[in-house]
mmCIF file of C-alpha atoms in Angstrom:
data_model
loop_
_atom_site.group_PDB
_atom_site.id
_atom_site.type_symbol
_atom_site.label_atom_id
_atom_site.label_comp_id
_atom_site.label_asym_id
_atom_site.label_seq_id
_atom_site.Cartn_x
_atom_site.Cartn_y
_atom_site.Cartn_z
ATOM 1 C CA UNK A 1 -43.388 116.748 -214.125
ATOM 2 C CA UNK A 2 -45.925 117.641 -216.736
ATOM 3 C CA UNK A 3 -45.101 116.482 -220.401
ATOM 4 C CA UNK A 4 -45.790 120.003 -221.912
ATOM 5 C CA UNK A 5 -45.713 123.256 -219.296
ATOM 6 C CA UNK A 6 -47.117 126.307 -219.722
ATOM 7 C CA UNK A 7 -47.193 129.762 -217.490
ATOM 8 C CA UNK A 8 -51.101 129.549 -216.831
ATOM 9 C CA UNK A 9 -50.942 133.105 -216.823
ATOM 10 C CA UNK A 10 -53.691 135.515 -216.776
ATOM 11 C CA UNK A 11 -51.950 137.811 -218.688
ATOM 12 C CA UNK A 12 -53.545 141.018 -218.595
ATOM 13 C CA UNK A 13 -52.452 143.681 -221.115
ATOM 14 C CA UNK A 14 -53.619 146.702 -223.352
ATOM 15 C CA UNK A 15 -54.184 147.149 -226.708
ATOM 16 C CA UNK A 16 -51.353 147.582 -228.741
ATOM 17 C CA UNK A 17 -48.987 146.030 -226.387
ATOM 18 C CA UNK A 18 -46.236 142.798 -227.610
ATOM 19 C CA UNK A 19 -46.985 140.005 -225.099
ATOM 20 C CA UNK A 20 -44.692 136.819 -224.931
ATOM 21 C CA UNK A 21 -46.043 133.150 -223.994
ATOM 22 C CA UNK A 22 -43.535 130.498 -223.101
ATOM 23 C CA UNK A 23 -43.827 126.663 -223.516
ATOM 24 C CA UNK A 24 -41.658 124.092 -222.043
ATOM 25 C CA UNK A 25 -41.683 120.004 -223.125
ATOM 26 C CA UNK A 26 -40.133 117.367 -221.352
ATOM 27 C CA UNK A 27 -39.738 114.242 -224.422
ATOM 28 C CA UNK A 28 -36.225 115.229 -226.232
ATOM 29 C CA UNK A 29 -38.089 113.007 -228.571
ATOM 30 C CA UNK A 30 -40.779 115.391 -229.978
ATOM 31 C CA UNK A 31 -40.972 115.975 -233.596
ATOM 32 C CA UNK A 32 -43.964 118.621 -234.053
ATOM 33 C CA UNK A 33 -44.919 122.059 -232.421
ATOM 34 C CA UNK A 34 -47.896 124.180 -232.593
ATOM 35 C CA UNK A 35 -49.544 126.541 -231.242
ATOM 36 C CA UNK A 36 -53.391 126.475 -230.518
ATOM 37 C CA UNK A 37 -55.702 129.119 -229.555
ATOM 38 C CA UNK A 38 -59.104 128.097 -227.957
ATOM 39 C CA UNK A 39 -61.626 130.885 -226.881
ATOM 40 C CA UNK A 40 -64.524 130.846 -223.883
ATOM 41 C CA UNK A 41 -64.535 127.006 -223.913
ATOM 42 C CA UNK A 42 -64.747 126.717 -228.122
ATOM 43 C CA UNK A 43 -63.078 123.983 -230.095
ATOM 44 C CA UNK A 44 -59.295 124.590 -230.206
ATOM 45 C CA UNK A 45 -57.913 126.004 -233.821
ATOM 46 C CA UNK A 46 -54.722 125.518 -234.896
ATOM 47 C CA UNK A 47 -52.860 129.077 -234.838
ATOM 48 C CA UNK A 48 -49.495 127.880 -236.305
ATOM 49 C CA UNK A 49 -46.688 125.275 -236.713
ATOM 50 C CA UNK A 50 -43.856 126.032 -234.841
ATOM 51 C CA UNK A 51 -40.385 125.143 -236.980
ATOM 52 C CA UNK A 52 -36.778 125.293 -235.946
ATOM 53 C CA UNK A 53 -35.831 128.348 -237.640
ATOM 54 C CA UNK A 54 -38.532 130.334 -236.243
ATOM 55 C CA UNK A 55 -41.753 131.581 -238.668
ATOM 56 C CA UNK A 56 -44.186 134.510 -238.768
ATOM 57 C CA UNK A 57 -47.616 135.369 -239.836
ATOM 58 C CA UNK A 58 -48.548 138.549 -239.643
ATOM 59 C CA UNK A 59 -48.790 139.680 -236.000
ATOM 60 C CA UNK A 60 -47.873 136.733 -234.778
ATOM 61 C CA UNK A 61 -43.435 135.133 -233.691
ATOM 62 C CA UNK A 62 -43.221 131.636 -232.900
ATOM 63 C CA UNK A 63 -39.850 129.957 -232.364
ATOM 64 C CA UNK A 64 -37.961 126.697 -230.963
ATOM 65 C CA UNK A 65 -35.705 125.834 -229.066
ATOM 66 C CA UNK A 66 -34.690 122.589 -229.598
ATOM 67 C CA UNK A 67 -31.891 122.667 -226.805
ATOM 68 C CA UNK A 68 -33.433 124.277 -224.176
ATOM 69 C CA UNK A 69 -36.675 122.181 -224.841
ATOM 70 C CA UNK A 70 -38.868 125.233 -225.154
ATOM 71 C CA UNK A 71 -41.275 127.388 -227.663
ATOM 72 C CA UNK A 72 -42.345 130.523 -227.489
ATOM 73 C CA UNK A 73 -44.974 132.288 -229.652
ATOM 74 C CA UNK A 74 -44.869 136.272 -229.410
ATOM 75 C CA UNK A 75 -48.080 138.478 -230.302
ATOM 76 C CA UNK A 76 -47.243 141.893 -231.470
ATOM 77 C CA UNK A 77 -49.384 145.345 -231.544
ATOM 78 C CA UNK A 78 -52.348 143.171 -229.322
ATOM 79 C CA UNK A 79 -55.980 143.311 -230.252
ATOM 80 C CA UNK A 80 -58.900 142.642 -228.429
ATOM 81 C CA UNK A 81 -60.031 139.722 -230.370
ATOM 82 C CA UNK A 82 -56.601 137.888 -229.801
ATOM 83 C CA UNK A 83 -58.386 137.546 -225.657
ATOM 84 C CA UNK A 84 -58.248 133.572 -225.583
ATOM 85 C CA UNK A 85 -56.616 130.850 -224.112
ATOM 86 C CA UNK A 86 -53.120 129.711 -226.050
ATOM 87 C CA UNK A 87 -52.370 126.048 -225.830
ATOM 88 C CA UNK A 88 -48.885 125.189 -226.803
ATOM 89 C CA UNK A 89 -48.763 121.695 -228.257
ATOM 90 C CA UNK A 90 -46.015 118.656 -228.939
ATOM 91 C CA UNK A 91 -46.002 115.928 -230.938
ATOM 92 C CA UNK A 92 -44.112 112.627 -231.584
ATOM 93 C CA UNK A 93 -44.170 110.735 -234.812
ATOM 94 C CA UNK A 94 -46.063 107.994 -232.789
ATOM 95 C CA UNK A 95 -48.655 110.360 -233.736
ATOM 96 C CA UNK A 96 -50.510 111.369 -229.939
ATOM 97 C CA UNK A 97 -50.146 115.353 -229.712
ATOM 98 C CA UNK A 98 -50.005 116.467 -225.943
ATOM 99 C CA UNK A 99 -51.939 119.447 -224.926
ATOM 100 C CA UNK A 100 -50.158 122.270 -221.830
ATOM 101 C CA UNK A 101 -53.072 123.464 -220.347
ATOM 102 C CA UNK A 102 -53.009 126.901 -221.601
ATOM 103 C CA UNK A 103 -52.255 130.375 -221.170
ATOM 104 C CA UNK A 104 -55.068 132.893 -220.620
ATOM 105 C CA UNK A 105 -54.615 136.607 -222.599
ATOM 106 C CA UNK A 106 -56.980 139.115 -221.934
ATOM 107 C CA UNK A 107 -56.356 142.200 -224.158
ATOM 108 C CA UNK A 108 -58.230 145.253 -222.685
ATOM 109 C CA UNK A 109 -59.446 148.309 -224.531
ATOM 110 C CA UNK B 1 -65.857 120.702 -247.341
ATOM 111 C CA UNK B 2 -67.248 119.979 -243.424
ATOM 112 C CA UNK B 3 -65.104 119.704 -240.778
ATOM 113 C CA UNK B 4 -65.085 117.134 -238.326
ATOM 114 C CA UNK B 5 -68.542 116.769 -237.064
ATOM 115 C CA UNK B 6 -69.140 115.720 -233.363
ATOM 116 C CA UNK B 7 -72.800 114.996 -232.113
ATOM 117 C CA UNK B 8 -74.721 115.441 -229.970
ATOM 118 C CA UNK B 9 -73.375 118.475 -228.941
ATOM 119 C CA UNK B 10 -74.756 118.942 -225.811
ATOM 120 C CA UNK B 11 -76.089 115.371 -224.166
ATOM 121 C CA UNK B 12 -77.482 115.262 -220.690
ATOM 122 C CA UNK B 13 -77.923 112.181 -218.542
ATOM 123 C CA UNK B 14 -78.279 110.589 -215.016
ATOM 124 C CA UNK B 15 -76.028 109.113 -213.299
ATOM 125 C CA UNK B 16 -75.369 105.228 -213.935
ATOM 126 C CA UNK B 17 -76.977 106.191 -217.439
ATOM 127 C CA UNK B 18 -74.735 105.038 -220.564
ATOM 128 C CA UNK B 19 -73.203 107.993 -223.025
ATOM 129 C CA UNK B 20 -72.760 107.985 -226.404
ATOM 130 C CA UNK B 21 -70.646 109.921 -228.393
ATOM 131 C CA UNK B 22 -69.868 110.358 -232.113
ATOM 132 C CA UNK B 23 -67.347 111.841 -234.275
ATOM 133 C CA UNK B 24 -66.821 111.551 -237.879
ATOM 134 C CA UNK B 25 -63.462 112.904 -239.406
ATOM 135 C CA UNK B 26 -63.248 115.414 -241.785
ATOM 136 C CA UNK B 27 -62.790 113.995 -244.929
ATOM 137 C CA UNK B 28 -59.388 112.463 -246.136
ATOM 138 C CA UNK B 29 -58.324 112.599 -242.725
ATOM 139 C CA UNK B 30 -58.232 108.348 -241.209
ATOM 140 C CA UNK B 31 -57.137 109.380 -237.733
ATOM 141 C CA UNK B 32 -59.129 110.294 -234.643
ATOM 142 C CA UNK B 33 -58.401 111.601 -230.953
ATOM 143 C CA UNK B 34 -60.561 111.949 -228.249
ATOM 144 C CA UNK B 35 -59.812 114.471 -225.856
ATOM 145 C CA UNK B 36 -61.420 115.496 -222.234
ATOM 146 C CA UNK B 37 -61.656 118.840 -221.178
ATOM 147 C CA UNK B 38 -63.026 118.929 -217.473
ATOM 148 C CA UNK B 39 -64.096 122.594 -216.348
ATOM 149 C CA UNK B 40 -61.129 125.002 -215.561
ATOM 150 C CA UNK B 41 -58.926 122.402 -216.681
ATOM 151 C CA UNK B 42 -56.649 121.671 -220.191
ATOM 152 C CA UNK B 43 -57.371 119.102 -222.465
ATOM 153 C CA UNK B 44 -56.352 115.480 -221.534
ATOM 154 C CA UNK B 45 -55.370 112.844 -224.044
ATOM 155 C CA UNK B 46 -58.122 110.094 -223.952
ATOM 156 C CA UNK B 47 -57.585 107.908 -227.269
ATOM 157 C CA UNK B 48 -56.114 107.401 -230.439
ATOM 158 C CA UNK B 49 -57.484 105.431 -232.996
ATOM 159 C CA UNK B 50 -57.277 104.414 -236.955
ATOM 160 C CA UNK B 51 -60.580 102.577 -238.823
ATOM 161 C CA UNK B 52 -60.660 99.551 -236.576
ATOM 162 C CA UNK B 53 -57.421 99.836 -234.782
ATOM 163 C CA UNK B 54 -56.870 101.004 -231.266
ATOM 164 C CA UNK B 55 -53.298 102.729 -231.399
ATOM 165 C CA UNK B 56 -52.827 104.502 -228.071
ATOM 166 C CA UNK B 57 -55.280 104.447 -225.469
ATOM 167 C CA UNK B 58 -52.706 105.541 -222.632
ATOM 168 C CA UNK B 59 -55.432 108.492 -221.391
ATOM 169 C CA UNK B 60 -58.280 106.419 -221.146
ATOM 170 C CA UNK B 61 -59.956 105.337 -217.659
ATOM 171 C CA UNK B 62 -59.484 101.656 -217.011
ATOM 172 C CA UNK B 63 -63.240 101.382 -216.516
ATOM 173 C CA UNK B 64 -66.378 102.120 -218.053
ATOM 174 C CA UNK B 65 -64.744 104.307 -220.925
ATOM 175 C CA UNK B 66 -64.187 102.499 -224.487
ATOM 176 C CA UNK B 67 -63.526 103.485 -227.933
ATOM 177 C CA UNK B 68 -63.884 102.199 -231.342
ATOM 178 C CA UNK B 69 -63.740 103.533 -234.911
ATOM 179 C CA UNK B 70 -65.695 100.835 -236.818
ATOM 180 C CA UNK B 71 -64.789 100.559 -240.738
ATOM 181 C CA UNK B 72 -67.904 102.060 -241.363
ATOM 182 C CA UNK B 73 -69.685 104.932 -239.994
ATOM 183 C CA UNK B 74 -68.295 107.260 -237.455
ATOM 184 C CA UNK B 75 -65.563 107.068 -234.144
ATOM 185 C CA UNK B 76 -67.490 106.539 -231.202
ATOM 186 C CA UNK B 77 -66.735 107.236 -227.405
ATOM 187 C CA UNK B 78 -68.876 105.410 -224.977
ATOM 188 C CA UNK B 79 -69.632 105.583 -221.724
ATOM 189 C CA UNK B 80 -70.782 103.778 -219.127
ATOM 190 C CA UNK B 81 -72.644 104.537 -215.665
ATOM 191 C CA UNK B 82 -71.870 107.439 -215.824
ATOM 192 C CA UNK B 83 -70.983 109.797 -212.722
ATOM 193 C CA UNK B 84 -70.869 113.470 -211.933
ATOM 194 C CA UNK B 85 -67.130 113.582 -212.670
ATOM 195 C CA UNK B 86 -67.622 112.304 -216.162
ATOM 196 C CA UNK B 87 -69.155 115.897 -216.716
ATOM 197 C CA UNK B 88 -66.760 118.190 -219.065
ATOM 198 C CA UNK B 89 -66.329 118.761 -222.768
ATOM 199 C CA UNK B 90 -65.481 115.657 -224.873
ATOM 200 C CA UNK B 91 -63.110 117.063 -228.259
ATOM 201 C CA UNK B 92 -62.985 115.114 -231.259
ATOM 202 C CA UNK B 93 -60.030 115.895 -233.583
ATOM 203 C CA UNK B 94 -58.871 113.757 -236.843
ATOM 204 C CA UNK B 95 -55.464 113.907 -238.823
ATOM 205 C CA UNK B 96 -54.075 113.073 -241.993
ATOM 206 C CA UNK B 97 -52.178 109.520 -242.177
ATOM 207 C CA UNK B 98 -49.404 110.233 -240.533
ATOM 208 C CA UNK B 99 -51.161 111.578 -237.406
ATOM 209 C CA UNK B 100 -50.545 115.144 -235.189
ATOM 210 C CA UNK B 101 -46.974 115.008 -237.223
ATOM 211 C CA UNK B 102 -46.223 117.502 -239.064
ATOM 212 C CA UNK B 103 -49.554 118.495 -239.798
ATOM 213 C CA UNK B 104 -51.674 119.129 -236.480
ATOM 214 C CA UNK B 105 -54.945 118.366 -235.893
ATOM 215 C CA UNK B 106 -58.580 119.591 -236.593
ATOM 216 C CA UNK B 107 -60.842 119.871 -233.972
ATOM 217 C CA UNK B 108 -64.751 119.144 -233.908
ATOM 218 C CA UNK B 109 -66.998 121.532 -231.767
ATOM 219 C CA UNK B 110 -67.223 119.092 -229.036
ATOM 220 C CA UNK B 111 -69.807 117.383 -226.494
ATOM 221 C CA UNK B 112 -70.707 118.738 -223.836
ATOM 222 C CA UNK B 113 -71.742 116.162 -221.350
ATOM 223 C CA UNK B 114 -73.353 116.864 -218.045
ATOM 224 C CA UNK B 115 -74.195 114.350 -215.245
ATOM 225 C CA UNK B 116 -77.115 114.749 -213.247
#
């Protein structure tokens, strides 16, 4: 079992439409979340933190679930320049971040 | 204010050839990962490493890959005879003390390295 799973996707959708990516991690022992957006092969950016009581900025709904093990990050009112490939992200305090290997959004016109 | 600077950023070379990569951290930041990106593929954990300290090198190939971070001058990933699977993107990224936690990382633009 992978240490950080993603639904590869393509996810296809229009503009304007909320889309919903979904991130499960396997060490009960992570510490950090993020999210990470990398487009046609670019470096990855950080796109936000991801904290236990769920944050916001702007367009953008990520969330925890410390229980269940998973993270979610919701885009709402898509635009075409959100197209890229989301990497959800977990960290320990041993300091080594592990990557899933993405999930592709294409937002079409 | 740069960022974390990876050269070369493209690097070509034949097989059984030695590569060399470099990365210097952004500024502040004493922590550096190497990453692998093969094509179609996510990004694979390679190395972790403080000024001249290995910390985790769990990802890294048992042969012909090594790492160092020297206390002077930049991180550098090196690799020998290479082969045509050694081809992919090579990601730099450095941290804070402290590491990925809480603060995530900053990535350099990469190497791209292709094996003829």
């Amino acid at each position: 079992r992978k240490e950080v799973e993603q639904d590869p996707g393509p996810f296809n959708v229009p503009e304007g439409a909320t889309v919903a990516f979904n991130c499960t991690y396997s060490n009960s022992a992570s510490q950090s979340f993020f999210w990470y957006r990398q487009d046609c092969r670019k470096e990855p950016k950080l796109l936000m933190s991801v904290y236990s009581s769920g944050n916001e900025d702007g367009r953008f709904t990520a969330q925890l679930n410390r229980a269940s093990q998973y993270i979610s990050l919701l885009i709402r009112d898509s635009k075409l320049s959100d197209s890229a490939t989301y990497l959800c992200v977990v960290n320990t305090n041993a300091g080594k971040s592990t990557f899933g290997d993405g999930t592709t959004l294409t937002v079409k016109p | 204010n740069a960022g974390v600077m990876q050269n070369p950023r493209h690097l070509v070379r034949r097989r059984g050839q030695e590569a060399r990569l470099r990365c210097s951290p952004m500024k502040g930041h004493s922590h550096v990962y190497w990453y692998r990106q093969l094509p179609e593929e996510g990004l694979k954990f390679m190395v972790y490493l403080q000024k001249e300290n290995i910390i985790d090198e769990s990802g890294m190939p048992k042969e012909r890959f090594s790492a160092e971070f020297p206390k002077e001058g930049p991180s550098i990933l090196r690799i020998q005879q290479v082969v045509r699977g050694d081809s992919a993107a090579y990601f730099c990224a450095s941290s804070p003390p402290g590491g990925g936690h809480p603060y995530g990382y900053t990535f350099g633009s990469g190497t791209r390295l292709t094996v003829v």
